[in-house]
Short mmCIF file of the N, C-alpha and C atoms (twelve columns), coordinates in Angstrom:
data_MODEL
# 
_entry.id   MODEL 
# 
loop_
_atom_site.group_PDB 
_atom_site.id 
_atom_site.type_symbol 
_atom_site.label_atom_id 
_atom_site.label_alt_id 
_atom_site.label_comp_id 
_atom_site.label_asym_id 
_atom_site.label_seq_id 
_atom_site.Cartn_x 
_atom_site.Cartn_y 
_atom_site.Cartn_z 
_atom_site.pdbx_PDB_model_num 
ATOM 1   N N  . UNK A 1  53.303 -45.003 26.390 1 
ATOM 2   C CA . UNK A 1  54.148 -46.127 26.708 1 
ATOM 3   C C  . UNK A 1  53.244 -47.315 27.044 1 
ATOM 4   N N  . UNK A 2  53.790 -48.689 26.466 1 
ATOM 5   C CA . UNK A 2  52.852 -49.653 26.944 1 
ATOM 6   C C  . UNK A 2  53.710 -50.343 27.684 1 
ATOM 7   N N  . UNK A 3  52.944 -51.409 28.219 1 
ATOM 8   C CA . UNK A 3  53.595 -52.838 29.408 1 
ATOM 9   C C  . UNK A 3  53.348 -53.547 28.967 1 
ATOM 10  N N  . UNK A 4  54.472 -54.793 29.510 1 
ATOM 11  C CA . UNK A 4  54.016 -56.454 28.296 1 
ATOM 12  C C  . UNK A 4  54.965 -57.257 29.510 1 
ATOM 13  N N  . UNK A 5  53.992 -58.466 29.740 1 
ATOM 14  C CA . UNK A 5  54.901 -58.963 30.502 1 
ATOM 15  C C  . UNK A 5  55.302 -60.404 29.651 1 
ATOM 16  N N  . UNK A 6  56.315 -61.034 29.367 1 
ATOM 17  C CA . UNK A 6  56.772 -62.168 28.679 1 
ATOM 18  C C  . UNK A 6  57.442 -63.198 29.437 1 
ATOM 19  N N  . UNK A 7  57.551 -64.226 28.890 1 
ATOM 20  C CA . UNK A 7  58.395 -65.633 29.487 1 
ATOM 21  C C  . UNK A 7  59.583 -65.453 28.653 1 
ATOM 22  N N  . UNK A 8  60.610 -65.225 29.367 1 
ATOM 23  C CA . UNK A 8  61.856 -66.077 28.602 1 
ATOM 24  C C  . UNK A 8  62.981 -66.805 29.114 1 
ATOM 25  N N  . UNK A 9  63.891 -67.782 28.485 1 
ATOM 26  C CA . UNK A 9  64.168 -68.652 28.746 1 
ATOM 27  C C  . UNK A 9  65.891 -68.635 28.536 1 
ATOM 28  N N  . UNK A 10 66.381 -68.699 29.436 1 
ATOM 29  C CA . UNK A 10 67.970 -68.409 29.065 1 
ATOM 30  C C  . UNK A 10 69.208 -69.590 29.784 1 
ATOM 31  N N  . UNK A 11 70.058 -69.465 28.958 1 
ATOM 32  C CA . UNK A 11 71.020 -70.258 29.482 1 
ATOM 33  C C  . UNK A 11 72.180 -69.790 30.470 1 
ATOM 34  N N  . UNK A 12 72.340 -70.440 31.780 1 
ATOM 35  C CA . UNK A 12 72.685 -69.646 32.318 1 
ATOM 36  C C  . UNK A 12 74.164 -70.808 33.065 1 
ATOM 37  N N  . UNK A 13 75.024 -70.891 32.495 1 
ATOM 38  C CA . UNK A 13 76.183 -71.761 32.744 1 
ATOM 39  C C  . UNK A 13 75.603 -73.261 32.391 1 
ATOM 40  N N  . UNK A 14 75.010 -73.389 31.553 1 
ATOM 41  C CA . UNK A 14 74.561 -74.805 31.238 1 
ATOM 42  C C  . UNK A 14 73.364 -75.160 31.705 1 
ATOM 43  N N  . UNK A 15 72.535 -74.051 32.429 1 
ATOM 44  C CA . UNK A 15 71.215 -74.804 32.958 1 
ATOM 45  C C  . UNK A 15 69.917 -73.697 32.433 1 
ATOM 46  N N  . UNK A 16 69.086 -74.068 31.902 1 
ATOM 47  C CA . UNK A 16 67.645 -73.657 31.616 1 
ATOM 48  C C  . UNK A 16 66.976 -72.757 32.697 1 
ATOM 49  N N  . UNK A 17 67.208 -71.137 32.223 1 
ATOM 50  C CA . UNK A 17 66.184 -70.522 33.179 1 
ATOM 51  C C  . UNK A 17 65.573 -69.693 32.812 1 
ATOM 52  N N  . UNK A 18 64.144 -69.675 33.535 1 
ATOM 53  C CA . UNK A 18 62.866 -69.423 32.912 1 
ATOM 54  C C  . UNK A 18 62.857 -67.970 33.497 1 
ATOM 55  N N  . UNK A 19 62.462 -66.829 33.058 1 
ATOM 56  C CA . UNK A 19 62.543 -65.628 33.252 1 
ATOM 57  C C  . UNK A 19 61.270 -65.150 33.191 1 
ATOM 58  N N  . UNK A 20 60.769 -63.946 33.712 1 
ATOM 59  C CA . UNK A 20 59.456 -63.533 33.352 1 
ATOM 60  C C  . UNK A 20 59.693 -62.017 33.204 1 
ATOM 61  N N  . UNK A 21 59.492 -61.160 32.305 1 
ATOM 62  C CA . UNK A 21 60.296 -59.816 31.693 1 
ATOM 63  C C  . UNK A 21 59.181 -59.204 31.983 1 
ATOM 64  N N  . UNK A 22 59.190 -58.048 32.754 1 
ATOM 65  C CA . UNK A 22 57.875 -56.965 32.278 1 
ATOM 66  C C  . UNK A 22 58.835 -55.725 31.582 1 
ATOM 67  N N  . UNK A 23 58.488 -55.567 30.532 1 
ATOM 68  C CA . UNK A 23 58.989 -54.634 28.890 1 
ATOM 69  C C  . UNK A 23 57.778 -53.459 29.546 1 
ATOM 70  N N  . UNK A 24 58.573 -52.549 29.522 1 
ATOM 71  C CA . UNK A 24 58.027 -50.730 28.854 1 
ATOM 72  C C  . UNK A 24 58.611 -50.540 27.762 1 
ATOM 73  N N  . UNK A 25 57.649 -50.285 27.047 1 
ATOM 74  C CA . UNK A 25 58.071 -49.813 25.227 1 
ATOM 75  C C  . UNK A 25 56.958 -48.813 24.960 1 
ATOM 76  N N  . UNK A 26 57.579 -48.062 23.696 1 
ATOM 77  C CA . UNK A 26 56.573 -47.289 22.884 1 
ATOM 78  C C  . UNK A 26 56.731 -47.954 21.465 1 
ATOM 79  N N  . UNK A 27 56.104 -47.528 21.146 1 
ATOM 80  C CA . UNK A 27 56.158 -47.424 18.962 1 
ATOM 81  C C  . UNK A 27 56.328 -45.983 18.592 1 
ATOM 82  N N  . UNK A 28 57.896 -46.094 17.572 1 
ATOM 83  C CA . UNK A 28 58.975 -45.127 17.153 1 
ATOM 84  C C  . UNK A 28 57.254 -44.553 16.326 1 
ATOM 85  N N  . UNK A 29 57.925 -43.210 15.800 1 
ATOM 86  C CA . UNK A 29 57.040 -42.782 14.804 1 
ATOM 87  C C  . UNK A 29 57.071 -43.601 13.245 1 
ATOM 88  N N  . UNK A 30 58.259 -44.378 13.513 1 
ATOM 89  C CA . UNK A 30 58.250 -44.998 11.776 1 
ATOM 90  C C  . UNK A 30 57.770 -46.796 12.364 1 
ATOM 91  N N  . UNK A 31 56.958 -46.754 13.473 1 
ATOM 92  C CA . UNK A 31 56.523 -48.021 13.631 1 
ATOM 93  C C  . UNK A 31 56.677 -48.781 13.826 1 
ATOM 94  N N  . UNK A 32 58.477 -49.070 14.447 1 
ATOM 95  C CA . UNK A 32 59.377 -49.565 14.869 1 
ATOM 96  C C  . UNK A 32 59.189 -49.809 16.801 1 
ATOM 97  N N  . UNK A 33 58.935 -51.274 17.604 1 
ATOM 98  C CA . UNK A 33 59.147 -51.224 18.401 1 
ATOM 99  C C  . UNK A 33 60.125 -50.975 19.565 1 
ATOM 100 N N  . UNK A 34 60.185 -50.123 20.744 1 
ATOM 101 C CA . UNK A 34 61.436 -49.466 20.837 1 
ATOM 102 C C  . UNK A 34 61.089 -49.862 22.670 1 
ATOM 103 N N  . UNK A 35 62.214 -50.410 23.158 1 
ATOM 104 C CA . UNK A 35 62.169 -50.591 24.232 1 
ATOM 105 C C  . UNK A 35 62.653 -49.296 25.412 1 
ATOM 106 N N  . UNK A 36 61.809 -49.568 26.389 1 
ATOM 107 C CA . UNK A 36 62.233 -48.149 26.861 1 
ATOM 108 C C  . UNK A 36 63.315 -49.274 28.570 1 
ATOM 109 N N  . UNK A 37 62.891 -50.040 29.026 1 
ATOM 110 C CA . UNK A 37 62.767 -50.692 29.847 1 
ATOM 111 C C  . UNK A 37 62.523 -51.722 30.371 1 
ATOM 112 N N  . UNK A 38 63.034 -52.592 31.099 1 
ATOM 113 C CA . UNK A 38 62.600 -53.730 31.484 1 
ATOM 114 C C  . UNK A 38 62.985 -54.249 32.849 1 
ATOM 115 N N  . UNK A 39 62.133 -55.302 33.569 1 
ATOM 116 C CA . UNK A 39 62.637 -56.221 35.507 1 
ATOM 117 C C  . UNK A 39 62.286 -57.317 34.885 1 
ATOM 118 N N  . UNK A 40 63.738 -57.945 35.264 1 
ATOM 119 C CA . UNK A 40 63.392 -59.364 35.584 1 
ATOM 120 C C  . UNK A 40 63.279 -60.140 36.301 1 
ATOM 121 N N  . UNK A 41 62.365 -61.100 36.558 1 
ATOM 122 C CA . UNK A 41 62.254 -62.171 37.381 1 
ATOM 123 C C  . UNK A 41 62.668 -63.485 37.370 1 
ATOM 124 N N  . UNK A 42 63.255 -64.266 38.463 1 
ATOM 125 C CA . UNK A 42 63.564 -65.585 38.369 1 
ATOM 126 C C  . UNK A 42 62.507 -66.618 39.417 1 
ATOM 127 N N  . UNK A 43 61.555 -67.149 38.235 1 
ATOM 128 C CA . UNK A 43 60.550 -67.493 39.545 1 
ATOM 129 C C  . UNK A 43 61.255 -69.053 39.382 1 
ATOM 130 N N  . UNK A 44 61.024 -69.403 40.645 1 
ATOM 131 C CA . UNK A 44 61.257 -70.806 41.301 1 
ATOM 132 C C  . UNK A 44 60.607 -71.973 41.274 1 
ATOM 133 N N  . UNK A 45 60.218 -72.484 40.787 1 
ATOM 134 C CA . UNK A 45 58.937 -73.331 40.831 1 
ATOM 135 C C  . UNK A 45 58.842 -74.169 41.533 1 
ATOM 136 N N  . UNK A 46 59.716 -74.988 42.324 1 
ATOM 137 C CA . UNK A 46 60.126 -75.185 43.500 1 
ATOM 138 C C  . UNK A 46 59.475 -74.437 44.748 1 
ATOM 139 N N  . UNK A 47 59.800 -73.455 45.066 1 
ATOM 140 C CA . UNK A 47 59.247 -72.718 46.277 1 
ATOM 141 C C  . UNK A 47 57.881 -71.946 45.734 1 
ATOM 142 N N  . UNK A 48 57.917 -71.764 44.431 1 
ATOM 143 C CA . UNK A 48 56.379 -71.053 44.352 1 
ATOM 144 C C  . UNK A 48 57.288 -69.242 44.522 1 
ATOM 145 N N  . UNK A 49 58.703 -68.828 44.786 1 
ATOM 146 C CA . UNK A 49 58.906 -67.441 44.784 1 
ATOM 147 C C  . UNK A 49 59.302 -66.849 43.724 1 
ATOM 148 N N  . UNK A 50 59.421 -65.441 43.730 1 
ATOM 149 C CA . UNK A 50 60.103 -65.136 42.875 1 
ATOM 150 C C  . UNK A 50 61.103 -64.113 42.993 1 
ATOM 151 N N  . UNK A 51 62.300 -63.784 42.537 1 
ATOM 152 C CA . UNK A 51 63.207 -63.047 42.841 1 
ATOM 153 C C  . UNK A 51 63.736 -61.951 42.169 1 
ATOM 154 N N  . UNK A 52 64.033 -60.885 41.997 1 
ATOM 155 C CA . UNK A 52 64.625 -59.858 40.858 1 
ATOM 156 C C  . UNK A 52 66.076 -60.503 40.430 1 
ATOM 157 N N  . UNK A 53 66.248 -60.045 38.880 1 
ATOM 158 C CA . UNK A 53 67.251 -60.886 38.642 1 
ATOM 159 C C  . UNK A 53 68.945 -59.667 39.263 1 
ATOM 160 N N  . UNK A 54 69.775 -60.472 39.256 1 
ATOM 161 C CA . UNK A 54 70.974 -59.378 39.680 1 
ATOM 162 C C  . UNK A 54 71.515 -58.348 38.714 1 
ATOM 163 N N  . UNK A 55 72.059 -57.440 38.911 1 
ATOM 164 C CA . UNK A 55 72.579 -56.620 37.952 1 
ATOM 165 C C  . UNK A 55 73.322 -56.779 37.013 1 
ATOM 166 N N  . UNK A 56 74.131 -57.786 36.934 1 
ATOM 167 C CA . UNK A 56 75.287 -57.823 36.276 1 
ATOM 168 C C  . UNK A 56 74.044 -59.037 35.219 1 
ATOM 169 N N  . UNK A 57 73.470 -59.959 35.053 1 
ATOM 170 C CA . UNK A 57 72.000 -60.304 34.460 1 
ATOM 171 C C  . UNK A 57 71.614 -59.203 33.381 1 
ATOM 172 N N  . UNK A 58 70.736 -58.738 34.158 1 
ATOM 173 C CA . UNK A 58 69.884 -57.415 33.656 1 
ATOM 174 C C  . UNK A 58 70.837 -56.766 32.422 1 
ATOM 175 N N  . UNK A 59 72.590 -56.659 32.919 1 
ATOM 176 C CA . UNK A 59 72.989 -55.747 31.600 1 
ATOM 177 C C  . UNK A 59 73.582 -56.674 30.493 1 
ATOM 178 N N  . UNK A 60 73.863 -58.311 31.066 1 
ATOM 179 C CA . UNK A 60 74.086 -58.898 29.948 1 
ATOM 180 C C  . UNK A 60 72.823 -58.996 28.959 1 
ATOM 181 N N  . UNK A 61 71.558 -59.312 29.440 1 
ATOM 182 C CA . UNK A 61 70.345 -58.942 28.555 1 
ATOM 183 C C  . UNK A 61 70.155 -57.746 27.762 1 
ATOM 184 N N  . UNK A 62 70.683 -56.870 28.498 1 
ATOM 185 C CA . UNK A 62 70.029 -55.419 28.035 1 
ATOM 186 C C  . UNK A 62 71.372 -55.549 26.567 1 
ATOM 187 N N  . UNK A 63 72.768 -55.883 27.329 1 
ATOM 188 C CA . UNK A 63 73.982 -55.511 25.865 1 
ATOM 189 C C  . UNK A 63 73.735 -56.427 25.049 1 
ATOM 190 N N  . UNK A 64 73.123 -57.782 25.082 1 
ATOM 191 C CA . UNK A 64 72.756 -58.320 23.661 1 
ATOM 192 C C  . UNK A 64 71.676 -58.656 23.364 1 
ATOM 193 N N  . UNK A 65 71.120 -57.438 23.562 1 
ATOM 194 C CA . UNK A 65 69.546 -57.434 22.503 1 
ATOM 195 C C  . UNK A 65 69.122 -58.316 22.520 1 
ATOM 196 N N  . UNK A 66 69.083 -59.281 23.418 1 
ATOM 197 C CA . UNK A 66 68.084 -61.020 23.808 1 
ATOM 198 C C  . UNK A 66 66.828 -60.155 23.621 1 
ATOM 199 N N  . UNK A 67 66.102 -59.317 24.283 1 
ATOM 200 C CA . UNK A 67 64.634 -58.868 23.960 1 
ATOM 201 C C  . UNK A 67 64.497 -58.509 22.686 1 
ATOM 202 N N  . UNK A 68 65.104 -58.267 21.695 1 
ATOM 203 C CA . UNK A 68 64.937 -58.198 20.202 1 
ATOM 204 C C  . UNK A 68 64.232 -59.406 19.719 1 
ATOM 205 N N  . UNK A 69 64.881 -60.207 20.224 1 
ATOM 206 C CA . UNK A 69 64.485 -61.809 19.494 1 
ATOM 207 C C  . UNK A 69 62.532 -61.882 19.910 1 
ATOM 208 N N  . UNK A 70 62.213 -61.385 20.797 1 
ATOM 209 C CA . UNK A 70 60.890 -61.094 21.893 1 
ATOM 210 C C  . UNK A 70 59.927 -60.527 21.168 1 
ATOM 211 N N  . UNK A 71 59.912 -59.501 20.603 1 
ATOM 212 C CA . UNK A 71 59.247 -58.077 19.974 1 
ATOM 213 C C  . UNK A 71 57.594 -58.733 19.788 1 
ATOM 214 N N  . UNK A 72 57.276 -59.894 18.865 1 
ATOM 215 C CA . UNK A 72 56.145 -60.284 18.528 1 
ATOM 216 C C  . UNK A 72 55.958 -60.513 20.028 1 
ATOM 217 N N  . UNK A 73 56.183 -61.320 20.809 1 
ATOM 218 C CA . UNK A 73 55.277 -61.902 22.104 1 
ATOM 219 C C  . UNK A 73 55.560 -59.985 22.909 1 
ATOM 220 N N  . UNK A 74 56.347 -59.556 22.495 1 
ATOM 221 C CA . UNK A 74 55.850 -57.984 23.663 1 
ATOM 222 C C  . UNK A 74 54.663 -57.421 23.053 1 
ATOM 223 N N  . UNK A 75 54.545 -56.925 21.708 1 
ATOM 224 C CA . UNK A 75 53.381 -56.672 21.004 1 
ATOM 225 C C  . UNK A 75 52.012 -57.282 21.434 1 
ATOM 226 N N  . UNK A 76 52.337 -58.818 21.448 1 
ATOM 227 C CA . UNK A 76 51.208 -59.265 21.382 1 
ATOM 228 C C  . UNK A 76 50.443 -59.472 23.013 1 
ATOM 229 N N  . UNK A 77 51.381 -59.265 23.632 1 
ATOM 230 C CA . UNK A 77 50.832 -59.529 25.378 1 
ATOM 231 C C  . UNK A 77 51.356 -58.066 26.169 1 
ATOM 232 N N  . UNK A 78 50.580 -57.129 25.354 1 
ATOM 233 C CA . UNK A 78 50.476 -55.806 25.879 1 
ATOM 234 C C  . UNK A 78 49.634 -55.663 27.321 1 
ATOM 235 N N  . UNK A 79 49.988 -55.173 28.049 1 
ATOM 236 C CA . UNK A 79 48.854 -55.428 29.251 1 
ATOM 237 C C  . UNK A 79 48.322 -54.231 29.565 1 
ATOM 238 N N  . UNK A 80 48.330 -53.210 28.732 1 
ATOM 239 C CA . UNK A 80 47.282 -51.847 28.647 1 
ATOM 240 C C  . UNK A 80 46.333 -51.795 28.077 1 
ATOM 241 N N  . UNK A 81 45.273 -51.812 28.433 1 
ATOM 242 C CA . UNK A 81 44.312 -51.895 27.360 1 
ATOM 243 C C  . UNK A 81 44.264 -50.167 26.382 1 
ATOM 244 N N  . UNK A 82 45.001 -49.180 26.887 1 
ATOM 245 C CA . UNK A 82 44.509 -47.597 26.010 1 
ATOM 246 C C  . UNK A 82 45.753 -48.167 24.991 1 
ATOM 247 N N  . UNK A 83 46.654 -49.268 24.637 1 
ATOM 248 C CA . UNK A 83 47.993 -48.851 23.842 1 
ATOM 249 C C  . UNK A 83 46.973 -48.989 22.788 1 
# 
């Protein structure tokens, strides 16, 4: 299993928010990236914090495959060096 942490950017009742995803994935045997997992963050830039996003969040992401659109930047900002 690898880790990838990404920026993404969502609309959230009309306003721009910046997300920061850390993805657990493997690669299927036919080479296909396959998500196993993911936390999200809502950092603030304002206060410098950051917060976990809420649940009801997390499963609108997870039910429409928004991390699909992702796959190249998870690939490419693997943060294991053994994947």
């Amino acid at each position: 299993m690898a880790n990838s942490t990404i920026n993404v950017e969502i609309d959230v009742m009309g306003v721009d928010v910046m997300l920061e995803v850390e993805v657990q994935w493997h690669t299927s045997e036919a080479g296909e990236l396959t998500i196993d997992d993911f936390y999200a963050y809502h950092f603030d830039y304002k206060t410098g914090s950051s917060t976990r996003i809420p649940y009801w969040m997390h499963k609108i992401i997870e039910s429409t495959n928004l991390l699909e659109e992702y796959y190249e930047d998870i690939e490419n900002n693997c943060d294991d060096s053994e994947y």
